[in-house]
Short mmCIF file of C-alpha atoms in Angstrom, two decimals:
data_model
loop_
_atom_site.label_atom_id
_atom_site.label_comp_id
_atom_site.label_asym_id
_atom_site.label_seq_id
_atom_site.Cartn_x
_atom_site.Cartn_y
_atom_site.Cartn_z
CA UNK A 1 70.03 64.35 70.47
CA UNK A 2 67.89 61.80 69.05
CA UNK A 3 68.25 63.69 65.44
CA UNK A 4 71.92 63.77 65.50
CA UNK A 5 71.43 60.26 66.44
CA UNK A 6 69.23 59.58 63.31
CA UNK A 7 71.46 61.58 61.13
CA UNK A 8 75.07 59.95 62.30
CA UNK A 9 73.18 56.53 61.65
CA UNK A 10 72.08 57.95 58.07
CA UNK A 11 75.48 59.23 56.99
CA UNK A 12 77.00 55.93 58.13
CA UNK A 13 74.49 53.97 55.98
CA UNK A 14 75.41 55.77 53.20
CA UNK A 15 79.12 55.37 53.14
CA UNK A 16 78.88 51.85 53.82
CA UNK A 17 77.25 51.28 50.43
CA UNK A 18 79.28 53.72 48.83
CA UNK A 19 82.10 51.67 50.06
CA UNK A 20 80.49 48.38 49.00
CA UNK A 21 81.72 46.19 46.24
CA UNK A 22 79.74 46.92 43.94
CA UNK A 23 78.66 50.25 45.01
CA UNK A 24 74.88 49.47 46.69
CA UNK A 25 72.79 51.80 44.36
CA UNK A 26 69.44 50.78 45.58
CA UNK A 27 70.30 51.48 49.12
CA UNK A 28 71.75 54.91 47.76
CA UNK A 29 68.61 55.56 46.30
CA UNK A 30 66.76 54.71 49.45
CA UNK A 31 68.88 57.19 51.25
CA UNK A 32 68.19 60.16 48.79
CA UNK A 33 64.12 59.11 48.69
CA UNK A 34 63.90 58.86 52.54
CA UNK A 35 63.61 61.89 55.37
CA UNK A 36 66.36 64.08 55.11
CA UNK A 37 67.63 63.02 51.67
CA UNK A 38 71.63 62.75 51.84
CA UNK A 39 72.15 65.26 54.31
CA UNK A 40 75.36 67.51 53.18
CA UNK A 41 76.43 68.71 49.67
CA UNK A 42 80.14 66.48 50.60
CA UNK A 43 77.88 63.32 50.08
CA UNK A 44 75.88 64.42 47.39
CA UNK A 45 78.94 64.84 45.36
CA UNK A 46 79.59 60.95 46.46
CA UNK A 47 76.24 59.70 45.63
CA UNK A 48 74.27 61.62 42.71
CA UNK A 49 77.00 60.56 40.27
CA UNK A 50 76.09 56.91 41.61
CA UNK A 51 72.48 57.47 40.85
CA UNK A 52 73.55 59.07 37.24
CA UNK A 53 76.01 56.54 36.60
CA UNK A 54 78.64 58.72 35.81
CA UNK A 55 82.33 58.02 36.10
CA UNK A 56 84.20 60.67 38.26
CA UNK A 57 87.32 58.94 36.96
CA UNK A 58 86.59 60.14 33.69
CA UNK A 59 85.13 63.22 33.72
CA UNK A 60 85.65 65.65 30.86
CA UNK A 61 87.89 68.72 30.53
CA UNK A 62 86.39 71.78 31.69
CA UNK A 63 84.18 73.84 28.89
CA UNK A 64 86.66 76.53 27.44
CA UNK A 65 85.08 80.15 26.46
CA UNK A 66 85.94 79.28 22.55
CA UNK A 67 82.32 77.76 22.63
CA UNK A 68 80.79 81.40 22.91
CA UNK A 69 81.53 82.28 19.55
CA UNK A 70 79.80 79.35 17.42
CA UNK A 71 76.81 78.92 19.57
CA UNK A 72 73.37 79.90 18.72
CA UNK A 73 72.14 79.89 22.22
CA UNK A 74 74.93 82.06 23.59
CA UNK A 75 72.89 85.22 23.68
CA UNK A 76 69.71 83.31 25.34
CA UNK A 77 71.55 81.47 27.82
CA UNK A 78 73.62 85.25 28.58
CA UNK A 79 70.42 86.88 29.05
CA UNK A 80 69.01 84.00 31.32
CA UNK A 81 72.57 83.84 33.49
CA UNK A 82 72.48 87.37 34.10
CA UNK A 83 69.05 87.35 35.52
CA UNK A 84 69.72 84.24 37.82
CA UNK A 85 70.61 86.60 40.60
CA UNK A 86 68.37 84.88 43.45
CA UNK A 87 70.16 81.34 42.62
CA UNK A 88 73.15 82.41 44.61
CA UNK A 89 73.17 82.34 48.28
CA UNK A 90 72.74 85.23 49.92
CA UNK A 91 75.60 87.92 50.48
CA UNK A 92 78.17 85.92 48.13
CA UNK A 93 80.68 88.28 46.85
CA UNK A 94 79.87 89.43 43.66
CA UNK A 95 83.37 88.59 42.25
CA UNK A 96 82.40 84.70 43.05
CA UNK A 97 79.26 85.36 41.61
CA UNK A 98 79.99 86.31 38.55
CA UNK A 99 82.98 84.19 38.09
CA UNK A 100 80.06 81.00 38.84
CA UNK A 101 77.62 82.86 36.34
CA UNK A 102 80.61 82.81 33.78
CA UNK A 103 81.21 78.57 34.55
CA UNK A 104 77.56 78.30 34.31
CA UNK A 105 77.18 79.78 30.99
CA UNK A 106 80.57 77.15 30.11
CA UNK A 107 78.48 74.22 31.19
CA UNK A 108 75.66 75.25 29.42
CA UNK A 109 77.14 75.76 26.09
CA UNK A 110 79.45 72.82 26.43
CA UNK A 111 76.41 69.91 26.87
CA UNK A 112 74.79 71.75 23.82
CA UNK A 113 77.73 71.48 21.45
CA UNK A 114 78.28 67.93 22.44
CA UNK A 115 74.66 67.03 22.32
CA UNK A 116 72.99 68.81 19.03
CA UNK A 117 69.83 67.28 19.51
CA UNK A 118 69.50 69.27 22.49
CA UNK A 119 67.26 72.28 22.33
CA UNK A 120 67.94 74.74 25.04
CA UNK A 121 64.91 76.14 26.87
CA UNK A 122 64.35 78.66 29.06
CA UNK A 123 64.79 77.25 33.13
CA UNK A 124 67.46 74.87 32.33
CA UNK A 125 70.08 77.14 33.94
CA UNK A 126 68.28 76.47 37.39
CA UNK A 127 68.73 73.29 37.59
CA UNK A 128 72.23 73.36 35.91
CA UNK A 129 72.98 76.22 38.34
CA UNK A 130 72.02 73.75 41.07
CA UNK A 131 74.59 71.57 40.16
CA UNK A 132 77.14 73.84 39.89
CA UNK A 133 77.07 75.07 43.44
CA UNK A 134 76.37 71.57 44.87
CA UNK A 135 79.30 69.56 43.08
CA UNK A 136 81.45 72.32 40.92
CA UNK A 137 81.52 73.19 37.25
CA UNK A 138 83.39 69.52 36.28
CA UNK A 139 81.60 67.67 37.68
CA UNK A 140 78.73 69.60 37.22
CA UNK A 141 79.10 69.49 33.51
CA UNK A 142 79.15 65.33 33.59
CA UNK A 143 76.12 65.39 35.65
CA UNK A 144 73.88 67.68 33.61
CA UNK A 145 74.37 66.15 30.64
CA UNK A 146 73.59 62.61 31.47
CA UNK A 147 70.39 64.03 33.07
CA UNK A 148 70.24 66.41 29.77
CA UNK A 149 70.06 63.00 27.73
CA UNK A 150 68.36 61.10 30.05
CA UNK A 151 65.52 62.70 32.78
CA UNK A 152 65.03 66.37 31.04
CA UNK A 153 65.06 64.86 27.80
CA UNK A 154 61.70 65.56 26.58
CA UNK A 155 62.03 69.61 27.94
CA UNK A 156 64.56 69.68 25.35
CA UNK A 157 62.87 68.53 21.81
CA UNK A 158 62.76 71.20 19.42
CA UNK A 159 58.84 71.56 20.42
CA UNK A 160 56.68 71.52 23.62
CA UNK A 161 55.00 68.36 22.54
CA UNK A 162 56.95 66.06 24.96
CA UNK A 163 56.73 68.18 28.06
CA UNK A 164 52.98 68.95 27.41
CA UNK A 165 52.38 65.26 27.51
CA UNK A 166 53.94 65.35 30.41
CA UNK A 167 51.86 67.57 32.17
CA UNK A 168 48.76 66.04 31.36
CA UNK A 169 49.58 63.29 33.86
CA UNK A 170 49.16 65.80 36.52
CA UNK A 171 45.20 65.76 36.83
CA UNK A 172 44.63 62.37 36.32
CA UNK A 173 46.78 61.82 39.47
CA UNK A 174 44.90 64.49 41.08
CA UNK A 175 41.79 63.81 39.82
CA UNK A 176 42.48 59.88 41.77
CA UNK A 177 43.35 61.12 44.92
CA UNK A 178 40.29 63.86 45.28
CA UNK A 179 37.89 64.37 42.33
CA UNK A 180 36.44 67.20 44.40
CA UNK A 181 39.89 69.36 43.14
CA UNK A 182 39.99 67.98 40.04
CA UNK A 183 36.29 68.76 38.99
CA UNK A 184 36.92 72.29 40.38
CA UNK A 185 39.70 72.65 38.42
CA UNK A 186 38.42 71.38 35.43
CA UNK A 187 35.42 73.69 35.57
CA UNK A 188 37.50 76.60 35.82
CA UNK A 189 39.44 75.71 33.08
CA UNK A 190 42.91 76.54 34.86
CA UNK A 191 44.67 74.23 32.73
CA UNK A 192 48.48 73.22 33.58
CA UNK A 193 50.42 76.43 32.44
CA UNK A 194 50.78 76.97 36.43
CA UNK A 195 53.19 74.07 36.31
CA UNK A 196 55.30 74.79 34.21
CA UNK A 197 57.90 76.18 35.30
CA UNK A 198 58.11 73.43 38.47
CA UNK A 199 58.39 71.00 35.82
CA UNK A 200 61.15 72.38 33.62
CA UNK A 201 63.17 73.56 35.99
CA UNK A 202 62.96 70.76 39.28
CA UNK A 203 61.37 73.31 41.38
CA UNK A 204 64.77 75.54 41.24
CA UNK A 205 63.13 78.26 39.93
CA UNK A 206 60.34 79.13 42.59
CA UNK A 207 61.47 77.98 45.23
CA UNK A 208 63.79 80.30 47.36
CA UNK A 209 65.47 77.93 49.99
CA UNK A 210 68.22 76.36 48.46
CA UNK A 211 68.34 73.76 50.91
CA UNK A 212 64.67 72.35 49.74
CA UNK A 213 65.57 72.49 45.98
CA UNK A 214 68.65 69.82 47.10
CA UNK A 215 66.55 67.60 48.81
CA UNK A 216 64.02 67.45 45.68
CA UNK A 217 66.67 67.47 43.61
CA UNK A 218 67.73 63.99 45.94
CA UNK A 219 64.35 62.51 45.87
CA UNK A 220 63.47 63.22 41.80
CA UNK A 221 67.51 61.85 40.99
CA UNK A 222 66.60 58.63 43.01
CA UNK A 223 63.45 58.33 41.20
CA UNK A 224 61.53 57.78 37.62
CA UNK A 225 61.52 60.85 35.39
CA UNK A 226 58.12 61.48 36.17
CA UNK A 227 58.27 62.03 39.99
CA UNK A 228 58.10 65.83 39.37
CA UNK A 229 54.91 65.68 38.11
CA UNK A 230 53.43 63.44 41.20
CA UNK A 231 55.16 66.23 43.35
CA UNK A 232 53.61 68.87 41.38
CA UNK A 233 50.31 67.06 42.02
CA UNK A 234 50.66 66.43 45.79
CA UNK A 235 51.19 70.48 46.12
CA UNK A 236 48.18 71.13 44.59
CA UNK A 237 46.49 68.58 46.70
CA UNK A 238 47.79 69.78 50.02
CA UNK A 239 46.42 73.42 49.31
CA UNK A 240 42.80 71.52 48.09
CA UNK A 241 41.33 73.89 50.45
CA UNK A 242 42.78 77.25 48.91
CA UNK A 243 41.68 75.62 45.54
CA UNK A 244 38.19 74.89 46.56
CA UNK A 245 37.74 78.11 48.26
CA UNK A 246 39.17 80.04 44.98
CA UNK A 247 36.79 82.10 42.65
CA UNK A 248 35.93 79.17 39.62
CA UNK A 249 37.32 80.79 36.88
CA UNK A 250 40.98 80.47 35.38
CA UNK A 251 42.40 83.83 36.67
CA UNK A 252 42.04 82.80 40.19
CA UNK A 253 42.85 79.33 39.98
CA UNK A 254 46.03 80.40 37.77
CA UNK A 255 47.47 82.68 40.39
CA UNK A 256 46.76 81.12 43.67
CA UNK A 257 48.53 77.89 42.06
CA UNK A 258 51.40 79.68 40.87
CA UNK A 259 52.04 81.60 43.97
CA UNK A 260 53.80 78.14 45.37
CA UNK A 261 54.31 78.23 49.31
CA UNK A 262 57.62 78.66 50.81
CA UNK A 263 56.90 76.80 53.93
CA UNK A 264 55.54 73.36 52.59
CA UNK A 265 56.16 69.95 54.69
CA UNK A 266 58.47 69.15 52.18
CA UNK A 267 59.15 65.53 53.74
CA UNK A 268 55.36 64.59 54.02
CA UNK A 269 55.09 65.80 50.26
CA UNK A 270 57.99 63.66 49.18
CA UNK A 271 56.14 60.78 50.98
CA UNK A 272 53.08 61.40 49.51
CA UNK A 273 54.48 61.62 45.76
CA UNK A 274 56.16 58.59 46.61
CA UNK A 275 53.24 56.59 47.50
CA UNK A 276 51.13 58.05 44.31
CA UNK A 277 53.93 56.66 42.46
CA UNK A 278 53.17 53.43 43.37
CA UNK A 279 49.40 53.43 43.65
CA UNK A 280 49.36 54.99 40.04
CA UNK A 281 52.44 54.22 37.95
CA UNK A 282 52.52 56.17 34.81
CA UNK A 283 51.31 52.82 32.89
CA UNK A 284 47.80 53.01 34.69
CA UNK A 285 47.50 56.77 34.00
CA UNK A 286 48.86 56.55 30.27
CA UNK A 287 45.20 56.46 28.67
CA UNK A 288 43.71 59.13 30.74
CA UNK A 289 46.56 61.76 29.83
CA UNK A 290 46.17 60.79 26.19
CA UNK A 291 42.76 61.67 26.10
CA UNK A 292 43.89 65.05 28.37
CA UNK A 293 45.97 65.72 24.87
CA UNK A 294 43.06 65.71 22.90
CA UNK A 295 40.72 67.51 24.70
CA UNK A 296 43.55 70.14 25.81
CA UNK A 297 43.42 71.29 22.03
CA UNK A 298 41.42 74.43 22.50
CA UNK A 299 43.91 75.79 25.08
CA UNK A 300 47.29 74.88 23.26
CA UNK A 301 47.82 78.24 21.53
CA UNK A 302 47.78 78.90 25.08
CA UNK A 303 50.17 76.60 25.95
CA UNK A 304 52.70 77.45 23.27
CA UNK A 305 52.24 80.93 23.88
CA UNK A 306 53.32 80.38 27.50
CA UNK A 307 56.26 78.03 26.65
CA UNK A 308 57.56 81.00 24.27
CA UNK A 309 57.40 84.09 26.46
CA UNK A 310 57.95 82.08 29.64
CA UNK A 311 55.56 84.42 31.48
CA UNK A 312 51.97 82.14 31.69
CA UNK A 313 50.44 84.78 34.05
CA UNK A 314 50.45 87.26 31.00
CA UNK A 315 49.61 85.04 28.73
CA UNK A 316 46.79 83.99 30.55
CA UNK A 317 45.74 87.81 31.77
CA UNK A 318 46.34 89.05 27.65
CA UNK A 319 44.09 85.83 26.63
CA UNK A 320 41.51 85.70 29.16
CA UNK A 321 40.53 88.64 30.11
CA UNK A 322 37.70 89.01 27.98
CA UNK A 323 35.99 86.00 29.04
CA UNK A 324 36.18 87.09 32.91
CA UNK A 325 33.35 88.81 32.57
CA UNK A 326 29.71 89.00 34.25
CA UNK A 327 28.26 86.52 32.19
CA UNK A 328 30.59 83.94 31.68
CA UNK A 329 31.77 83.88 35.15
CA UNK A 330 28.40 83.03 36.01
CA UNK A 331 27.78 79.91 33.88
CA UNK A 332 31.27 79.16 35.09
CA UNK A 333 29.32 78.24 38.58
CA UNK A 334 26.47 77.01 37.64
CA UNK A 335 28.54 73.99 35.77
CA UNK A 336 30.78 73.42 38.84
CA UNK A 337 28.09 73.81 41.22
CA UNK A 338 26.51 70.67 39.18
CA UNK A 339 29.97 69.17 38.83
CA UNK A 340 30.46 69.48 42.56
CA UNK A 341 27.45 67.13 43.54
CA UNK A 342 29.15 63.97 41.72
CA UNK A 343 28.81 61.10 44.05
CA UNK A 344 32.27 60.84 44.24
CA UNK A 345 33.07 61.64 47.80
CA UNK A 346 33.39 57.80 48.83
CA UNK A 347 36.87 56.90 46.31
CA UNK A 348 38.41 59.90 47.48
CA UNK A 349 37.82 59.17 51.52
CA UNK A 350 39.29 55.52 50.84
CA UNK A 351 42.18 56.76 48.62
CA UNK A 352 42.59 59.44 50.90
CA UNK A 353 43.41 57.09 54.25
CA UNK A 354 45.19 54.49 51.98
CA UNK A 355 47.84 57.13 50.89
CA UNK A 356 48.39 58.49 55.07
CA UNK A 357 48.58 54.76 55.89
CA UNK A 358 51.79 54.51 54.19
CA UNK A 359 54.70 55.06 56.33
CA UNK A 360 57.42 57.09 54.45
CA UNK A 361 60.31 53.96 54.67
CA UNK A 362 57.51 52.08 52.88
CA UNK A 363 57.19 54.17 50.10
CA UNK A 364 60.63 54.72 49.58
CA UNK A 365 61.29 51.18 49.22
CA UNK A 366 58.38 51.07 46.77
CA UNK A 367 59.37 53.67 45.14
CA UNK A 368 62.94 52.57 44.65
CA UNK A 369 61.65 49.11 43.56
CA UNK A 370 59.71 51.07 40.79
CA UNK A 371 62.07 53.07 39.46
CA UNK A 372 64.57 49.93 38.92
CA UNK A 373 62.16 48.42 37.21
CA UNK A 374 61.46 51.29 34.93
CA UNK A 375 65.05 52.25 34.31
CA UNK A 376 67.90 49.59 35.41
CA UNK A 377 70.40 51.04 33.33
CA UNK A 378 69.07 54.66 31.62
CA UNK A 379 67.66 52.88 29.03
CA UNK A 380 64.12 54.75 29.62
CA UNK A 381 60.73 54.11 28.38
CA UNK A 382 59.15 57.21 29.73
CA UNK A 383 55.79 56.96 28.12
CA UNK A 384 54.54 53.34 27.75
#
């Protein structure tokens, strides 16, 4: 009783400042960050055009199938459709299945030829697949292509550059929440090829509950462009045991990170991203994931490798395997054994209670305060 309660009193919120004059974006955004996100796919066709700024009035004509013949990607994004099997729910027809494949494949190709300094990549049909059963292909095809120009811009350069800098924010964060993890990690050499694929594609493509790739789909619209990566961070955090327990070398760090969980406290992780966010705003962490660029250098082959095949376990397995063995596994704990004794422990135990001290309606409001300030109309800065 007392959820419905919470819930009527949500949905209620939220259509009073959708029916505000002007619409009350910051409270929509509070909505989307905070427990529960917007609820129902009926609202999130209301609100995430609010937090995209798009114009429902004015949406464009649907993509026609004339665009398959010109396109360069066409055979790419066919091949990629056609194995997006597992992004449909469950026991839908295969007639309505394929006929969504075939609209996804429209909106694909559509935002491409309109946008030719877009570089499709491998992933972006999960989160354009998202939006297509959440909101429909029209709508759908407004939607992804602000966040195409806008949030996934950097996945879609011609090179990896921009989303490599991007994921060298990830263990700085970690590494100020619990230098224990990042030390370990570090040491092992694990890298950030795990992440990938959360990063590119919003979490869409490893996670098999469609109703927890919504509500992160809620919280990262809502938020900067960079709130993936503090989620991605806060994941690895809350399996710091699993990490620490892990064999120290890159193998075993590799695949017990990218084995993500199915059953994560999604709304404590949200929190927790949120209130990273705000402790360490991409400005403070700039510097340290600059320096992560330079001294990544020995593993980018790696790295490119990866972001071509799409398959990092293989990569890592056809590129590692030789130095898995007796000897180098060994020096590989005797340097974190003396990495582990750091005096460290104290700046983790304080940032450790700050970041539980911070009640989730806090660090929504933070965290909406944040993200106006970094972006009050699109016009992003993403790396200061």
């Amino acid at each position: 009783a007392d959820f419905d309660a919470k819930k009527k009193r949500k949905v209620a919120e939220i259509y009073q400042a959708l029916n505000s004059d002007p619409i009350d974006v910051a409270a929509l955004r509070r909505m989307a960050i905070s427990e529960g996100g917007l609820l129902t796919d009926e609202i999130r066709c209301k609100v995430w055009p609010k937090l995209l700024s798009v114009n429902t009035d004015e949406l464009p004509p649907l993509p026609g199938k004339e665009l398959r013949e010109d396109s360069k990607d066409y055979q790419q994004v066919l091949l990629d459709v056609r194995r997006s099997l597992r992004r449909f729910p469950p026991g839908m027809p295969d007639d309505q299945r394929e006929g969504l494949q075939e609209e996804l494949i429209d909106i694909i190709l559509h935002v491409l030829k309109r946008n030719p300094q877009l570089h499709y990549y491998q992933g972006y049909h999960d989160i354009v697949v998202t939006f297509l059963l959440v909101v429909g292909n029209r709508l759908a095809t407004a939607l992804v292509e602000k966040l195409s120009t806008h949030h996934l811009r950097d996945f879609m350069d011609p090179t990896m550059d921009n989303t490599k800098h991007i994921l060298n924010y990830l263990m700085p964060i970690i590494d100020q929440v619990n230098p224990e993890v990042h030390d370990f990690m570090q040491s092992a050499e694990v890298g950030t090829i795990f992440a990938l694929s959360w990063l590119i594609t919003w979490f869409g493509h490893v996670l098999s509950d469609f109703r927890h790739v919504v509500r992160l789909y809620d919280f990262f619209l809502a938020c900067h462009p960079l709130m993936p990566i503090y989620f991605a961070a806060v994941i690895v955090l809350h399996r710091k045991q699993e990490v620490l327990e892990c064999e120290c070398d890159m193998a075993s760090v590799h695949h017990l990170l990218s084995q993500i969980p199915q059953d994560l406290p999604y709304e404590s992780l949200i929190s927790k991203a949120g209130v990273l966010f705000v402790q360490f705003p991409p400005s403070k962490l700039a510097k340290e994931a600059a320096q992560a660029e330079r001294t990544a250098a020995s593993t980018f082959k790696d790295f490119e490798l990866a972001s071509v095949q799409q398959k990092p376990d293989t990569v890592l397995r056809q590129r590692f395997r030789e130095r898995l063995r007796g000897e180098e596994r060994l020096r590989g704990e005797e340097r974190t054994k003396s990495i582990l004794t750091k005096p460290r422990t104290n700046r983790f135990v304080k940032l450790a209670v700050m970041g539980l001290t911070v009640a989730l309606g806090a660090a929504a409001l933070a965290v909406v305060k944040s993200a106006l300030e970094w972006a009050p109309k699109f016009e992003l800065e993403i790396f200061p």
